[in-house]
Coordinates of C-alpha atoms in Angstrom, one line a residue:
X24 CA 3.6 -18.3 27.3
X25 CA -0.1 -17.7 26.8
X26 CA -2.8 -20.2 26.3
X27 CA -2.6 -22.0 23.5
X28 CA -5.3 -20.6 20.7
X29 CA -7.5 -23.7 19.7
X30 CA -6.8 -23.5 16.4
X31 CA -4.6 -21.8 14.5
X32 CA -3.7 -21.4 10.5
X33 CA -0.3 -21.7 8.9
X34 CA 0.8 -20.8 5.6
X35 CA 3.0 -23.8 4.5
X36 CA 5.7 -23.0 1.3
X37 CA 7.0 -26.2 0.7
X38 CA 9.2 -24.8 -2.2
X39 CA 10.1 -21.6 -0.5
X40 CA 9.9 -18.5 -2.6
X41 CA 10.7 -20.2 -5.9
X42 CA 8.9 -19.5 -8.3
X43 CA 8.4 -19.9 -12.2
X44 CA 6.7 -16.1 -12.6
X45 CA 8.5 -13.2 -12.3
X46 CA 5.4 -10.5 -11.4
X47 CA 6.2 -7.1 -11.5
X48 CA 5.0 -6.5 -7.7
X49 CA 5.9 -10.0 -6.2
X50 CA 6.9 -9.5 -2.9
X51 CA 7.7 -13.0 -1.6
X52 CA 10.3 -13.6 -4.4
X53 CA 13.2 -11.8 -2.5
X54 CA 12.5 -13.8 0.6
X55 CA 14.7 -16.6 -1.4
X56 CA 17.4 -13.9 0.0
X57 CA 16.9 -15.0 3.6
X58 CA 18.3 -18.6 2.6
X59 CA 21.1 -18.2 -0.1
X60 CA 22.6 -21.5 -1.4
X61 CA 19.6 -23.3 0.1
X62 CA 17.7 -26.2 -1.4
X63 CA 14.2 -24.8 -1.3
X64 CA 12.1 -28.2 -0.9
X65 CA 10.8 -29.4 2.3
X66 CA 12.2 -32.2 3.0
X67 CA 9.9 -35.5 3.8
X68 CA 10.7 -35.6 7.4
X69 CA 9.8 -32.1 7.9
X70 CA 6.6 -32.5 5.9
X71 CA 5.6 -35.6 8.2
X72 CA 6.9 -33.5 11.3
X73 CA 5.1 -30.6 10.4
X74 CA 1.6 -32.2 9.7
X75 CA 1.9 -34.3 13.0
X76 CA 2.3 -30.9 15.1
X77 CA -0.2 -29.2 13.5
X78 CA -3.1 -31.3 13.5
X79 CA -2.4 -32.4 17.1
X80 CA -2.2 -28.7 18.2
X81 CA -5.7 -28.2 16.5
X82 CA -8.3 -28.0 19.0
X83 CA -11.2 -28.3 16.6
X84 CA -13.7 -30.8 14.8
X85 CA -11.8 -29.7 11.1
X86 CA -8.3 -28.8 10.2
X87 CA -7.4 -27.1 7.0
X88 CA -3.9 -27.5 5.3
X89 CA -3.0 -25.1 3.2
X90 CA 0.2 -24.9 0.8
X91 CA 1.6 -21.5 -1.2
X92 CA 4.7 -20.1 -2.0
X93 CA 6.0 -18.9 -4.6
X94 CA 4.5 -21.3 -6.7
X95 CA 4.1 -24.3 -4.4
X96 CA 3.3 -26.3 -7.4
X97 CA 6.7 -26.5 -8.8
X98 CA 7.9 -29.1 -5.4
X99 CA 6.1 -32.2 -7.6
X100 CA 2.7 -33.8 -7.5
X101 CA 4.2 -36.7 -5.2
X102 CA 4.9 -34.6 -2.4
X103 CA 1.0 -34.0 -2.4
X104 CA 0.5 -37.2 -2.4
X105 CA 2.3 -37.8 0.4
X106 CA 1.2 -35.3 2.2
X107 CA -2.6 -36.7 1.9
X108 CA -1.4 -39.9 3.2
X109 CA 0.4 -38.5 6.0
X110 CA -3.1 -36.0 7.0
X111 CA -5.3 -39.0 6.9
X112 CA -2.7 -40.6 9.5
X113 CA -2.5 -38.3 11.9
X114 CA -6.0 -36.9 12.1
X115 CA -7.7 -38.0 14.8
X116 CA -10.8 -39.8 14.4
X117 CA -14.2 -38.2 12.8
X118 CA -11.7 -35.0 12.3
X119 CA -12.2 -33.7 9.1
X120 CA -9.2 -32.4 6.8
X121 CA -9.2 -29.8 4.5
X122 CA -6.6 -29.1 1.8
X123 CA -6.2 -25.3 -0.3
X124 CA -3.2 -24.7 -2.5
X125 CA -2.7 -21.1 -4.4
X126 CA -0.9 -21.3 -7.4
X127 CA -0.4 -19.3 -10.2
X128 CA -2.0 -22.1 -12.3
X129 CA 0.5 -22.6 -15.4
X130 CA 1.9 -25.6 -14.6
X131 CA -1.5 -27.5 -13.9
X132 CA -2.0 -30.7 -16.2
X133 CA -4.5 -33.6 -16.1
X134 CA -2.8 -35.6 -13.4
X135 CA -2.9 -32.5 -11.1
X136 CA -6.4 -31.5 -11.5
X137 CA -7.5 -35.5 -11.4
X138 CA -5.6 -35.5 -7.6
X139 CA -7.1 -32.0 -6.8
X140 CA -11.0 -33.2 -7.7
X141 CA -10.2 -36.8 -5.8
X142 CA -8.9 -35.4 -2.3
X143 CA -11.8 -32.2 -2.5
X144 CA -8.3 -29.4 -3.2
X145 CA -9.7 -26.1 -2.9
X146 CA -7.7 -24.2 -5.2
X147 CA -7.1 -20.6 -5.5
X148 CA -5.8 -19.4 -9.1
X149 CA -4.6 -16.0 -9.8
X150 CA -5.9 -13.8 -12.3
X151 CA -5.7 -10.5 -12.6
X152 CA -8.5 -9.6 -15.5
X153 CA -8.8 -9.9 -18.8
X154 CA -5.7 -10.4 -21.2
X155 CA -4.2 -7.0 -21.5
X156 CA -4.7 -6.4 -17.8
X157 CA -3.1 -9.4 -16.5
X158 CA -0.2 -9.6 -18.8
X159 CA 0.1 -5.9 -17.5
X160 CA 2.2 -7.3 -14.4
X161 CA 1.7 -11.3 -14.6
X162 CA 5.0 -12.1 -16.6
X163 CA 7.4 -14.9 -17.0
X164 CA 11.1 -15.1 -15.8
X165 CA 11.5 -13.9 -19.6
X166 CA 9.1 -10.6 -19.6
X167 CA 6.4 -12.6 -21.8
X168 CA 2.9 -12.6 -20.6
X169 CA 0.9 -15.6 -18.8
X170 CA -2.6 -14.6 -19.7
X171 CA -2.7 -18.3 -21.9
X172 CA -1.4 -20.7 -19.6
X173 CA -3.2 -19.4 -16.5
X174 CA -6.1 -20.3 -18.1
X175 CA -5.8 -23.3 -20.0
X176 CA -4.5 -24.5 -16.2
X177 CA -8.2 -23.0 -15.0
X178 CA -10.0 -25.1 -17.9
X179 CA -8.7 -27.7 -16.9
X180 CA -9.9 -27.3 -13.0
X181 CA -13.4 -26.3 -14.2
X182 CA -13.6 -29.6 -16.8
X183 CA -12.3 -31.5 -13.7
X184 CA -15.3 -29.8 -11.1
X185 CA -12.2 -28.2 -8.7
X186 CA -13.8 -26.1 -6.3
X187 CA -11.7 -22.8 -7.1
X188 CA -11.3 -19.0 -6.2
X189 CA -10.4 -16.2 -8.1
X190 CA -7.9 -14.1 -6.3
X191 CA -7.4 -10.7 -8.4
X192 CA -4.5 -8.6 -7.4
X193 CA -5.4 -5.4 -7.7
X194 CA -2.3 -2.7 -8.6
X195 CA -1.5 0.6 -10.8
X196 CA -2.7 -0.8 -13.8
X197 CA -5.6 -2.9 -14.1
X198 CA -6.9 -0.1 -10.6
X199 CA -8.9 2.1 -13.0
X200 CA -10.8 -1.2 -14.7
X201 CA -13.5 -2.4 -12.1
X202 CA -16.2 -3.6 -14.2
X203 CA -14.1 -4.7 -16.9
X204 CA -12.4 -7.3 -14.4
X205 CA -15.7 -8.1 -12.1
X206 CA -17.4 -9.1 -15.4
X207 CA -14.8 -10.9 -17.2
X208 CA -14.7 -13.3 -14.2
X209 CA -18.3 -13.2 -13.5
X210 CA -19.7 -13.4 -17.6
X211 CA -16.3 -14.7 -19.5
X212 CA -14.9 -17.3 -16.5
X213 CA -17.6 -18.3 -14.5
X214 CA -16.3 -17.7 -11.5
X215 CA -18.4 -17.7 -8.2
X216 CA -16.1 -16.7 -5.6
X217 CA -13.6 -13.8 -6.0
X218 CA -11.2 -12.1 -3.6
X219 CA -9.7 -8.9 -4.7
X220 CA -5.9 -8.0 -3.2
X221 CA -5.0 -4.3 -3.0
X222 CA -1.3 -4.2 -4.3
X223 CA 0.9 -2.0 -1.8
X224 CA 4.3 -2.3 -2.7
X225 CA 7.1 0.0 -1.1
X226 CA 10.7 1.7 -0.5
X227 CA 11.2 2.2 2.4
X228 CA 8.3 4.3 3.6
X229 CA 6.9 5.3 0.1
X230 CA 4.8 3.1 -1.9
X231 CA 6.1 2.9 -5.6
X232 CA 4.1 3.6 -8.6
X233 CA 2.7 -0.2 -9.0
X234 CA 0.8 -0.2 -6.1
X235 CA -2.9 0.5 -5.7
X236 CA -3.7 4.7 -5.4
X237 CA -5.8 5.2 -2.1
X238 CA -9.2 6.4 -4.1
X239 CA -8.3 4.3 -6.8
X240 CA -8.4 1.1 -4.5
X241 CA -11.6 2.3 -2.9
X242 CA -13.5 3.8 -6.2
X243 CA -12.6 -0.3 -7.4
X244 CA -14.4 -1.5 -4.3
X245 CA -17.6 0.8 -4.4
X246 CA -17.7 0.7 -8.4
X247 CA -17.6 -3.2 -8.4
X248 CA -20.1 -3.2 -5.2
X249 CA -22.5 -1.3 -7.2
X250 CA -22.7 -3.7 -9.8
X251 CA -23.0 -6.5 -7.5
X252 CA -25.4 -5.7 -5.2
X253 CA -27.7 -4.6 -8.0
X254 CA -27.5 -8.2 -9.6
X255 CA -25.1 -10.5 -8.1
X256 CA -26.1 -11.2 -4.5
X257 CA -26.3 -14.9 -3.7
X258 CA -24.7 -15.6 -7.0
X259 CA -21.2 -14.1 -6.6
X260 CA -19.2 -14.1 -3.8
X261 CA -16.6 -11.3 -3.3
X262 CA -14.5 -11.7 -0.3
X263 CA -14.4 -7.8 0.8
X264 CA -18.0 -7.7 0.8
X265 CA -18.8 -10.3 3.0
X266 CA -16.3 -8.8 5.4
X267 CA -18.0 -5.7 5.3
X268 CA -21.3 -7.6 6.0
X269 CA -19.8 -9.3 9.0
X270 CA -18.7 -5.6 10.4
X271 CA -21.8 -4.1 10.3
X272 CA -24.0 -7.0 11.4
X273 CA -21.3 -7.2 14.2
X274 CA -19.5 -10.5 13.9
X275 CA -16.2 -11.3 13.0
X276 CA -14.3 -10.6 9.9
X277 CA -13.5 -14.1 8.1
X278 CA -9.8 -11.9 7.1
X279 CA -7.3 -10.8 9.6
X280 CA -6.4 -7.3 7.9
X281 CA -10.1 -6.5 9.5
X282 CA -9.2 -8.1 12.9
X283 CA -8.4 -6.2 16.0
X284 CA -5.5 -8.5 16.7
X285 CA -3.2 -10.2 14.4
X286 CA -0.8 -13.3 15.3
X287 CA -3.4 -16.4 14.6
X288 CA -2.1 -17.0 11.1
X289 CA 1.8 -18.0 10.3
X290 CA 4.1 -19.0 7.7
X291 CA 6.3 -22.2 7.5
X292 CA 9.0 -22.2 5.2
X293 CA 10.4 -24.9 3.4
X294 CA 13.3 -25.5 6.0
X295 CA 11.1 -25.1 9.1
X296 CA 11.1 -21.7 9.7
X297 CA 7.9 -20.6 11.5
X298 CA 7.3 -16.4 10.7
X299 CA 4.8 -14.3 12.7
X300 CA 2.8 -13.7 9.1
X301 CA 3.5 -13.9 5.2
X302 CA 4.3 -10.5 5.1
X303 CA 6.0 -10.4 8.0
X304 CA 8.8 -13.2 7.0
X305 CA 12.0 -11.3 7.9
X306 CA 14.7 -11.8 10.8
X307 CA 12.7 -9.7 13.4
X308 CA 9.4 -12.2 12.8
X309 CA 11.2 -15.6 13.0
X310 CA 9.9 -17.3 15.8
X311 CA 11.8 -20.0 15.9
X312 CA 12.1 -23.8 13.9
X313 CA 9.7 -26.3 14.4
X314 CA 12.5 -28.8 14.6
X315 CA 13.7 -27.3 17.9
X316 CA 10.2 -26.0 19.1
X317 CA 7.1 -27.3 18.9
X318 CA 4.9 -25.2 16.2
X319 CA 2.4 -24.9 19.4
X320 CA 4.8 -23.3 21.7
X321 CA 6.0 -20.7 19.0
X322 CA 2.6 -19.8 17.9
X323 CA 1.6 -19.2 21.6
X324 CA 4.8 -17.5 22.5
X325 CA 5.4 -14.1 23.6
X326 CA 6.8 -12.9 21.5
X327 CA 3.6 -13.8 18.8
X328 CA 1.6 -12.5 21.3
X329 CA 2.9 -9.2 21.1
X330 CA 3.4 -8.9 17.3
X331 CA -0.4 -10.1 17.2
X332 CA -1.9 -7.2 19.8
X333 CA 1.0 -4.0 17.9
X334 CA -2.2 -3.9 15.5
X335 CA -4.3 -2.9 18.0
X336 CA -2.0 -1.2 20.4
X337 CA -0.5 0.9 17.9
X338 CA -3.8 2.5 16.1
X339 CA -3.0 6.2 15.5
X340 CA -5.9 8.2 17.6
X341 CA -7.3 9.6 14.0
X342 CA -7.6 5.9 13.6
X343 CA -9.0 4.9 16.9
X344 CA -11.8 7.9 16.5
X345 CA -12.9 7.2 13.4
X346 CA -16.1 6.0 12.5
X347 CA -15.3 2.9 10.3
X348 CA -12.9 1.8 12.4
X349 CA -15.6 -1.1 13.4
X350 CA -15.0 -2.6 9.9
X351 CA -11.4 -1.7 9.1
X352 CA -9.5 -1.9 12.2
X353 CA -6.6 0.0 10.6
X354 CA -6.3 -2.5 8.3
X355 CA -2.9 -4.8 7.6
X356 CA 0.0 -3.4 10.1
X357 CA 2.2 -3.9 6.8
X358 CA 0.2 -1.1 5.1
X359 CA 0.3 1.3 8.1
X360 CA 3.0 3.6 6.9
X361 CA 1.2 6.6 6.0
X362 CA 0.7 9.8 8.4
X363 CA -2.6 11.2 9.8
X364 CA -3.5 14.9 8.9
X365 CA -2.6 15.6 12.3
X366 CA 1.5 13.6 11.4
X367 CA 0.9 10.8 13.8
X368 CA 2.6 8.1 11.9
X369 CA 0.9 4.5 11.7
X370 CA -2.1 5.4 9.3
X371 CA -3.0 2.8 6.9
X372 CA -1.8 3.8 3.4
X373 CA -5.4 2.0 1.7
X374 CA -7.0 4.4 4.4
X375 CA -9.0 6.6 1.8
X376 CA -10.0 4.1 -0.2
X377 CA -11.7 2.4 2.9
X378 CA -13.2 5.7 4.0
X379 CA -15.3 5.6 0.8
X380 CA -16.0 1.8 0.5
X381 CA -17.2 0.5 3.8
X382 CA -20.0 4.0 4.7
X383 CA -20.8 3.1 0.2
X384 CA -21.5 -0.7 1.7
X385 CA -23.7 -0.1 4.7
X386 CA -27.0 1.0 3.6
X387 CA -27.5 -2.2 1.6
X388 CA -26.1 -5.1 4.4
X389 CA -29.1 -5.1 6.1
X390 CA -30.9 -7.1 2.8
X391 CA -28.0 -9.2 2.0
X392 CA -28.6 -11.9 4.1
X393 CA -32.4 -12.1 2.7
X394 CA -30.9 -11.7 -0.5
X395 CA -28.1 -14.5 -0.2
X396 CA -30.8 -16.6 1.1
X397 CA -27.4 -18.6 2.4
X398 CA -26.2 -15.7 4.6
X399 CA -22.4 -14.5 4.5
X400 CA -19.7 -16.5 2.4
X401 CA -19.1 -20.5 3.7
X402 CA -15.8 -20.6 6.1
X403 CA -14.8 -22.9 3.3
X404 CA -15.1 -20.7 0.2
X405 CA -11.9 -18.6 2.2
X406 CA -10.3 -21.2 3.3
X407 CA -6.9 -19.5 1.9
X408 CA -7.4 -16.0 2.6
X409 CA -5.2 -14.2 4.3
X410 CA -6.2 -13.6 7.9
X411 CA -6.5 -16.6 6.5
X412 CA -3.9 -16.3 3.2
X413 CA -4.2 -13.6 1.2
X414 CA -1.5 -14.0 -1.5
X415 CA -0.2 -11.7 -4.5

């Protein structure tokens, strides 16, 4: 085993893939696959087992829990609750805790947003534009779109002062529509804080016509940059540009699709089940049950260790030649399905859209931080990013 990392995030899905969405490129919903017949709810002994591990195994002042799923809304406010009381239990003292939950936002009512506001919740709600766009792919288990309810559930965060993010998945068709989804959350919601998601969702080794095109994915980066960077620095915060900031002022990205190593963020099902990452939850990425092995011991295993340094290790040499590889890294191994021009296989399929957006990005980093007047993005703002959590 290697030493321990001295903290660590984990993706927690107390309900397991169940959700009460059906959107058109969901990838998590056919994960309920891996556990037919199952009862997906964590079960209260496993909640209280899973906090204790995890905040002991954190070797740092703060600890942030974060829940997804699915829709990790649909296990019941009480199992929230307890899960408060349990944090403030095991934390050790003058540790802080953080909590962040994603959820598609439908289902959020008074009493949730009151219990969000009074234990500091930073939520992240999906949104995917403006009516037509999001009911594009954001549909109900009956085809209908959810445009309505997603946000009367993010009124009733904003009347409550929940400290949210925007997380805007970006696919086929809402790709050609930068400005008219930047302003809509910038002029119509109010929204500081925004990640967008590139959708890449494939058969086999082709991506299918819902996901993100290459140059479409990187003319919606540079088009919505331009915008910002002409009026919105310090006042909106967009996830892949402070990432790009970080690269070229040479620190580390705040999202591990940018890291040169992967392997310090898992997921936890709702039975135990600890996976290498969230898109990585399939048979060859279980690491093992956190009822039989400490969650510690499997996140400093071996066997994460390796899955964690492929990304580097397995860089195609276009890749490891290029001259954004500083920023990009190669991007998510989950993405890296394409071929170089030369037919070496592991190129990022996002990798022309990332040749255009981070050289488009560099010649203005050097005034954002002067411009921000704050610097880069708070740690806490992306709390639930992946590398961190990204979720679609």
């Amino acid at each position: 085993m290697s030493t321990p990392p001295p903290s660590f995030h984990v993706l927690a899905k107390p309900a397991g893939a169940q959700c009460n969405l059906a959107c058109r490129y969901c990838f998590y919903l056919p994960k309920a696959e891996l556990y037919p017949g199952g009862t997906f709810r964590m079960a209260d002994d496993l909640l209280a087992e899973f906090l204790r591990q995890y905040i002991e195994a954190q070797q740092v002042p703060a600890v942030t829990i974060a829940w997804q799923g699915g829709e990790p809304t649909l296990i019941g406010l009480e199992f929230y609750r307890r899960s408060v009381d349990l944090a403030g239990q095991y934390a050790r003292p003058g540790m802080q805790v953080n909590y962040t939950i994603q959820t598609n936002g439908t289902l959020l009512d008074e009493e949730w947003c009151a219990f969000f506001k009074q234990h500091h919740f930073l939520v992240g709600i999906s949104i995917d534009g403006p009516k037509a766009l999001h009911d594009s792919c954001r549909v109900d288990r009956r085809g209908e779109g959810t445009f309505a309810r997603v946000m009367r559930g993010l009124g009733r965060l904003q009347e409550h002062g929940v400290e949210y993010n925007i997380l805007c998945a970006v696919h086929a068709a809402n790709g050609d529509h930068p400005l008219d989804i930047y302003r809509f959350f910038r002029d119509d919601v109010g929204a500081r804080f925004v990640q967008f998601i590139p959708i890449v969702d494939r058969e086999g080794d082709t991506a299918t016509d819902r996901s993100v095109r290459p140059a479409q994915w990187g003319r919606f980066l540079c088009t919505v940059f331009d915008e910002w960077v002409r009026r919105d620095v310090g006042e909106m915060f967009v996830q892949h540009f402070d990432t790009a900031l970080a690269a070229w002022v040479g620190h580390p990205p705040g999202l591990c699709t940018f890291a040169h190593t992967c392997g310090a963020a898992v997921a936890l099902e709702h039975n135990g089940d600890l996976y290498s990452c969230d898109h990585f939850v399939q048979p060859d990425c279980l690491l093992g049950n956190i009822r039989e092995t400490p969650l510690a011991a499997l996140v400093r295993s071996e066997q994460q260790r390796r899955f964690g340094q492929a990304k580097r290790d397995t860089l195609p040499l276009a890749c490891r030649k290029c001259p954004v590889r500083f920023a990009c890294q190669g991007g998510c191994p989950r993405n890296r399905f394409a071929e170089t021009p030369d037919g070496e296989a592991g190129l990022n399929y996002l990798c022309e859209g990332y040749r255009m957006f981070f050289p488009t990005s560099a010649p203005q980093c050097g005034s954002w931080p002067i411009s921000c007047g704050r610097g880069a993005t708070p740690m806490r703002s992306w709390k639930f990013s992946r590398g961190s959590n990204e979720k679609e």
